[in-house]
Short mmCIF file of C-alpha atoms in Angstrom, two decimals:
data_model
loop_
_atom_site.label_atom_id
_atom_site.label_comp_id
_atom_site.label_asym_id
_atom_site.label_seq_id
_atom_site.Cartn_x
_atom_site.Cartn_y
_atom_site.Cartn_z
CA MET A 17 113.99 -42.16 -65.86
CA HIS A 18 117.79 -41.99 -65.97
CA ILE A 19 117.94 -45.72 -66.76
CA VAL A 20 115.83 -45.24 -69.88
CA LYS A 21 118.00 -42.34 -71.04
CA THR A 22 121.12 -44.42 -70.48
CA ILE A 23 119.68 -47.29 -72.53
CA ILE A 24 118.72 -44.87 -75.32
CA LYS A 25 122.23 -43.42 -75.31
CA SER A 26 123.71 -46.92 -75.50
CA LEU A 27 121.47 -47.76 -78.45
CA ASP A 28 122.51 -44.44 -79.98
CA TYR A 29 126.17 -45.46 -79.92
CA ILE A 30 125.38 -48.92 -81.32
CA SER A 31 123.24 -47.64 -84.20
CA GLY A 32 125.20 -44.45 -84.85
CA GLY A 33 122.51 -42.41 -83.16
CA LYS A 34 121.14 -40.73 -86.27
CA LYS A 35 117.62 -42.20 -86.15
CA THR A 36 117.24 -41.56 -82.43
CA LEU A 37 118.57 -38.02 -82.70
CA ALA A 38 116.17 -37.29 -85.57
CA PHE A 39 113.32 -38.65 -83.44
CA PHE A 40 114.22 -36.41 -80.50
CA HIS A 41 114.57 -33.36 -82.77
CA LYS A 42 111.03 -34.00 -84.06
CA MET A 43 109.78 -34.36 -80.49
CA ALA A 44 111.48 -31.11 -79.50
CA GLU A 45 110.00 -29.28 -82.48
CA ALA A 46 106.58 -30.59 -81.49
CA GLY A 47 107.07 -28.99 -78.07
CA VAL A 48 107.40 -32.17 -76.00
CA PRO A 49 109.49 -31.51 -72.86
#
């Protein structure tokens, strides 16, 4: 799923990335690989 990750990273740069990073931190804390 490298394409999806690339798209997410691109959206991160466009939006400043803060919302997406917060989302991934929550996922990581929940134990999602």
